[in-house]
Structures are given as C-alpha cells and as structure tokens.
C-alpha cells in the first residue's frame, strides 16, 4: 500500500490556516481519498492537557514550553499521524514542526537548529511532503483574532516579527517542501494555488 500524503499548514495566528486546511481536506475527500485532518498542539487526549498547560497554564520557561510542544508532537505523530499515513490515508495538519522552530527557536530565542533537532528527535524524523506557509503581517493576523489571547498571542510584536521571518527563511531554504502564499489574497485563490501544488503529488489514477 502506498503511504498517504502528509501536508502541514503554517503561518502566524489569523492567517487562515484552518479555513484552508479544511478546504484542502474536503477537496482530497471529494477525489475519493481518505483524509485525517488534525492540528497541533492538542489533537489527542494527552495533547489537550498539554495544550491547556502550555497556552493557559502557569508561566513556564522557554525550554519547558519547547518540551511541552515537542511532547505533544511526539504523541501526535505516534498515535495519529504515522498510523494514518501507514494505512494509506492523507494527513492534513494545522501546524507542525516548523511552528516550534519559528516560535520557540526564533521567537523565544532558543535557537532554530536546536529546536529543529528536538522536534526531529520527537518525531523520528518525520517531515511533511508539503508545507503550505500562509504568510501574513502579524499585526494584521493578530487583529483578526477573537477570544481570550493565549500566552503566545500576548507575546510582543517583535517576537511575531521574528516568527514570520523565520518561517519565510525556512521556506526559501527548502522550496521543495514549502509553498508560500500571500494570506491577504482571496481565500478561493489561495485554495486554488494549494490544489495546483498538490495535484502532481497525487498518484496517477
Ligand atoms: P492555534 O491552535 O490557534 O494555531 O494556536 C497555537 C499557538 O501555539 C500559536 O500561537 C503558536 C503556538 N505554537 C508554538 O508556539 N509552537 C508550536 O510548536 C506549535 C505547534 C504552536
């Protein structure tokens, strides 16, 4: 059986990741594929506890924060992502390892290489086949959010600027894995650009 496709969506808060991942998952489903749509942090029972702790719990150090995200990712990959891919199902996730590299590595200043190594260890090296980066000025993205801001949304503009730059730098360094799209474009144009990139990754029928 061929392994499913693994696609992650990345970008700042409010860039439209969930809208676009939902649209892509629906399109793949309409093509007759079986799709698992998921997210980080928090899409397992343990993950929900970790998400609450890392986003709304007591103050934690940057290293503790990085380890909590890595623990969530390790468990998510072990119990959801890898089993689905091995069953031949596609996995579409809102956020994955590049979020840790950008937010903890650059945003919190822990170092992009070190945080990438931590996540690669946590996931036994599992990388997406495609990462869609929805690029947006953080001032615009954060302005779109509603509800009580989490720990990261409360962090300063400077952190969010570093996060954006790090996502873009990673995308430029690995254009084989990344597709970068301007998140201010109309949602249907963004969705079509994503489908155009995904089509050649699908096995011929
Ligand atoms: P979201 O569920 O609304 O996308 O929020 C997730 C928040 O968690 C977002 O502010 C970014 C942050 N985050 C990290 O800092 N590191 C990570 O590894 C992940 C997955 C998310």
CSV table of C-alpha atoms and ligand atoms in Angstrom, one decimal:
chain,number,residue,atom,x,y,z
A,1,UNK,CA,0.0,0.0,0.0
A,2,UNK,CA,1.3,3.5,-0.8
A,3,UNK,CA,1.8,5.8,2.1
A,4,UNK,CA,-0.6,8.7,2.4
A,5,UNK,CA,0.3,12.4,1.7
A,6,UNK,CA,1.4,14.4,4.7
A,7,UNK,CA,0.6,18.1,4.4
A,8,UNK,CA,1.1,20.8,7.1
A,9,UNK,CA,-0.2,24.4,7.2
A,10,UNK,CA,2.0,27.0,8.9
A,11,UNK,CA,1.9,30.7,9.5
A,12,UNK,CA,1.0,33.3,12.1
A,13,UNK,CA,-2.2,33.4,14.0
A,14,UNK,CA,-5.2,34.6,12.0
A,15,UNK,CA,-3.6,33.7,8.6
A,16,UNK,CA,-6.5,31.4,7.6
A,17,UNK,CA,-4.8,28.0,8.2
A,18,UNK,CA,-7.9,26.2,9.4
A,19,UNK,CA,-10.1,27.6,6.6
A,20,UNK,CA,-7.5,26.4,4.0
A,21,UNK,CA,-6.7,23.1,5.6
A,22,UNK,CA,-10.5,22.3,5.8
A,23,UNK,CA,-10.9,23.2,2.1
A,24,UNK,CA,-7.9,21.1,1.1
A,25,UNK,CA,-9.1,18.1,3.1
A,26,UNK,CA,-12.6,18.4,1.5
A,27,UNK,CA,-11.1,18.5,-2.0
A,28,UNK,CA,-9.0,15.4,-1.3
A,29,UNK,CA,-12.0,13.6,0.1
A,30,UNK,CA,-14.0,14.5,-3.0
A,31,UNK,CA,-11.3,12.9,-5.0
A,32,UNK,CA,-12.0,9.7,-3.2
A,33,UNK,CA,-9.1,9.8,-0.8
A,34,UNK,CA,-9.4,9.2,3.0
A,35,UNK,CA,-8.1,12.3,4.9
A,36,UNK,CA,-7.3,12.8,8.6
A,37,UNK,CA,-7.5,16.5,9.4
A,38,UNK,CA,-5.6,17.3,12.6
A,39,UNK,CA,-3.8,20.1,14.5
A,40,UNK,CA,-1.0,20.9,17.0
A,41,UNK,CA,-1.0,21.4,19.8
A,42,UNK,CA,-3.7,19.3,21.3
A,43,UNK,CA,-5.4,16.8,19.0
A,44,UNK,CA,-5.1,13.8,21.3
A,45,UNK,CA,-6.3,13.4,24.9
A,46,UNK,CA,-2.8,13.9,26.3
A,47,UNK,CA,-2.4,16.8,23.8
A,48,UNK,CA,-5.4,18.6,25.1
A,49,UNK,CA,-3.9,18.6,28.6
A,50,UNK,CA,-0.5,19.8,27.2
A,51,UNK,CA,-2.3,22.5,25.1
A,52,UNK,CA,-4.1,23.9,28.1
A,53,UNK,CA,-0.9,23.8,30.2
A,54,UNK,CA,1.3,25.5,27.6
A,55,UNK,CA,-1.2,28.1,26.4
A,56,UNK,CA,-3.1,29.0,29.5
A,57,UNK,CA,-1.3,27.4,32.5
A,58,UNK,CA,1.2,28.9,34.9
A,59,UNK,CA,4.2,30.8,33.4
A,60,UNK,CA,6.8,28.4,32.1
A,61,UNK,CA,10.4,28.9,30.8
A,62,UNK,CA,11.1,28.9,27.1
A,63,UNK,CA,12.7,25.4,27.4
A,64,UNK,CA,9.7,24.0,29.3
A,65,UNK,CA,7.5,25.4,26.6
A,66,UNK,CA,9.6,23.9,23.8
A,67,UNK,CA,9.5,20.5,25.5
A,68,UNK,CA,5.7,20.6,26.0
A,69,UNK,CA,5.2,21.3,22.3
A,70,UNK,CA,7.7,18.5,21.5
A,71,UNK,CA,5.9,16.1,23.8
A,72,UNK,CA,2.6,16.9,22.1
A,73,UNK,CA,4.1,16.4,18.7
A,74,UNK,CA,5.8,13.1,19.6
A,75,UNK,CA,2.5,11.7,20.9
A,76,UNK,CA,0.5,13.1,18.0
A,77,UNK,CA,2.9,11.5,15.4
A,78,UNK,CA,3.0,8.2,17.3
A,79,UNK,CA,-0.8,7.8,17.7
A,80,UNK,CA,-2.4,9.8,14.9
A,81,UNK,CA,-0.1,10.9,12.1
A,82,UNK,CA,2.1,7.9,11.4
A,83,UNK,CA,-0.6,5.3,11.8
A,84,UNK,CA,-2.8,7.2,9.3
A,85,UNK,CA,0.0,7.6,6.8
A,86,UNK,CA,0.8,3.9,7.1
A,87,UNK,CA,-2.8,3.0,6.5
A,88,UNK,CA,-2.5,5.0,3.2
A,89,UNK,CA,-4.6,7.9,4.5
A,90,UNK,CA,-3.6,11.5,3.9
A,91,UNK,CA,-2.9,13.7,6.9
A,92,UNK,CA,-3.5,17.5,6.8
A,93,UNK,CA,-2.4,19.2,9.9
A,94,UNK,CA,-2.7,22.8,11.2
A,95,UNK,CA,0.8,23.5,12.4
A,96,UNK,CA,3.7,21.0,12.8
A,97,UNK,CA,7.5,21.2,13.5
A,98,UNK,CA,8.1,24.5,11.7
A,99,UNK,CA,5.9,26.2,14.3
A,100,UNK,CA,8.3,25.1,17.1
A,101,UNK,CA,11.3,26.2,15.1
A,102,UNK,CA,9.7,29.6,14.4
A,103,UNK,CA,8.1,30.3,17.8
A,104,UNK,CA,10.4,28.6,20.3
A,105,UNK,CA,13.6,28.6,18.2
A,106,UNK,CA,13.4,32.2,16.9
A,107,UNK,CA,10.6,33.8,18.8
A,108,UNK,CA,11.7,32.6,22.2
A,109,UNK,CA,15.4,32.7,21.2
A,110,UNK,CA,16.2,29.0,21.9
A,111,UNK,CA,18.0,28.6,18.5
A,112,UNK,CA,16.4,27.3,15.3
A,113,UNK,CA,18.8,24.4,14.9
A,114,UNK,CA,18.4,23.1,18.4
A,115,UNK,CA,14.7,23.3,18.4
A,116,UNK,CA,14.5,21.6,15.0
A,117,UNK,CA,16.7,18.8,16.3
A,118,UNK,CA,14.4,18.4,19.3
A,119,UNK,CA,11.3,18.1,17.0
A,120,UNK,CA,13.1,15.7,14.6
A,121,UNK,CA,14.0,13.5,17.6
A,122,UNK,CA,10.4,13.7,18.9
A,123,UNK,CA,9.0,12.6,15.5
A,124,UNK,CA,11.8,10.2,14.5
A,125,UNK,CA,12.5,12.5,11.6
A,126,UNK,CA,9.0,12.6,10.1
A,127,UNK,CA,8.7,15.7,7.7
A,128,UNK,CA,5.7,16.7,5.7
A,129,UNK,CA,5.6,16.1,1.9
A,130,UNK,CA,4.4,19.6,1.6
A,131,UNK,CA,4.2,22.6,3.9
A,132,UNK,CA,1.9,25.5,3.0
A,133,UNK,CA,3.0,28.7,4.6
A,134,UNK,CA,0.3,31.3,4.7
A,135,UNK,CA,2.3,34.5,5.0
A,136,UNK,CA,0.8,37.5,6.7
A,137,UNK,CA,1.9,40.6,8.5
A,138,UNK,CA,1.5,39.7,12.2
A,139,UNK,CA,-0.2,43.0,13.0
A,140,UNK,CA,-3.0,42.0,10.5
A,141,UNK,CA,-3.3,38.4,11.7
A,142,UNK,CA,-3.4,39.2,15.4
A,143,UNK,CA,-6.0,41.9,14.7
A,144,UNK,CA,-8.3,39.2,13.2
A,145,UNK,CA,-8.4,37.1,16.3
A,146,UNK,CA,-11.3,36.9,18.7
A,147,UNK,CA,-11.5,35.4,22.2
A,148,UNK,CA,-9.0,35.4,25.1
A,149,UNK,CA,-5.5,35.6,23.8
A,150,UNK,CA,-3.2,32.7,24.7
A,151,UNK,CA,0.4,33.0,26.0
A,152,UNK,CA,1.9,33.3,22.5
A,153,UNK,CA,-0.8,35.8,21.3
A,154,UNK,CA,0.1,38.0,24.3
A,155,UNK,CA,3.8,38.0,23.3
A,156,UNK,CA,5.2,41.2,21.8
A,157,UNK,CA,5.2,42.3,18.2
A,158,UNK,CA,9.0,41.7,18.0
A,159,UNK,CA,8.5,38.0,18.7
A,160,UNK,CA,5.9,37.7,16.0
A,161,UNK,CA,8.1,39.6,13.5
A,162,UNK,CA,10.9,37.1,14.2
A,163,UNK,CA,8.4,34.2,13.8
A,164,UNK,CA,7.3,35.4,10.4
A,165,UNK,CA,10.9,36.0,9.2
A,166,UNK,CA,11.9,32.5,10.3
A,167,UNK,CA,9.0,30.8,8.5
A,168,UNK,CA,10.0,32.7,5.3
A,169,UNK,CA,13.7,31.9,5.7
A,170,UNK,CA,12.9,28.2,6.1
A,171,UNK,CA,10.6,28.2,3.1
A,172,UNK,CA,13.3,29.9,1.0
A,173,UNK,CA,15.9,27.4,2.1
A,174,UNK,CA,13.6,24.4,1.3
A,175,UNK,CA,11.4,25.3,-1.7
A,176,UNK,CA,10.9,21.6,-2.5
A,177,UNK,CA,8.9,21.2,0.7
A,178,UNK,CA,7.3,24.6,1.0
A,179,UNK,CA,4.6,26.6,-0.8
A,180,UNK,CA,4.4,30.2,0.3
A,181,UNK,CA,1.2,32.1,-0.3
A,182,UNK,CA,0.2,35.7,0.5
A,183,UNK,CA,-2.6,35.2,3.1
A,184,UNK,CA,-4.2,38.6,2.2
A,185,UNK,CA,-5.3,37.1,-1.2
A,186,UNK,CA,-8.9,36.0,-1.5
A,187,UNK,CA,-9.4,32.6,0.1
A,188,UNK,CA,-10.6,30.9,-3.1
A,189,UNK,CA,-7.5,32.0,-5.0
A,190,UNK,CA,-5.3,30.7,-2.1
A,191,UNK,CA,-7.2,27.4,-2.2
A,192,UNK,CA,-6.7,27.0,-5.9
A,193,UNK,CA,-3.0,27.7,-5.6
A,194,UNK,CA,-2.8,25.0,-3.0
A,195,UNK,CA,-4.6,22.5,-5.2
A,196,UNK,CA,-2.3,23.3,-8.1
A,197,UNK,CA,0.7,22.4,-6.0
A,198,UNK,CA,-0.9,19.2,-4.5
A,199,UNK,CA,-2.2,17.8,-7.8
A,200,UNK,CA,1.2,16.5,-9.0
A,201,UNK,CA,1.8,14.8,-5.6
A,202,UNK,CA,-1.2,12.6,-6.1
A,203,UNK,CA,-0.6,9.2,-7.7
A,204,UNK,CA,-2.0,8.9,-11.2
A,205,UNK,CA,-5.3,7.0,-11.3
B,1,LIG,P1,-3.6,27.8,17.3
B,1,LIG,O1,-4.1,26.5,17.7
B,1,LIG,O2,-4.6,28.9,17.4
B,1,LIG,O3,-2.9,27.7,16.0
B,1,LIG,O4,-2.6,28.3,18.4
B,1,LIG,C1,-1.4,27.6,18.5
B,1,LIG,C2,-0.4,28.6,19.2
B,1,LIG,O5,0.6,27.8,19.7
B,1,LIG,C3,0.1,29.6,18.3
B,1,LIG,O6,0.2,30.9,18.9
B,1,LIG,C4,1.5,29.2,18.0
B,1,LIG,C5,1.9,28.3,19.2
B,1,LIG,N1,2.7,27.2,18.9
B,1,LIG,C6,4.1,27.2,19.3
B,1,LIG,O7,4.5,28.2,19.8
B,1,LIG,N2,4.9,26.2,19.0
B,1,LIG,C7,4.4,25.0,18.4
B,1,LIG,O8,5.2,24.1,18.1
B,1,LIG,C8,3.0,25.0,18.0
B,1,LIG,C9,2.5,23.7,17.3
B,1,LIG,C10,2.2,26.1,18.3
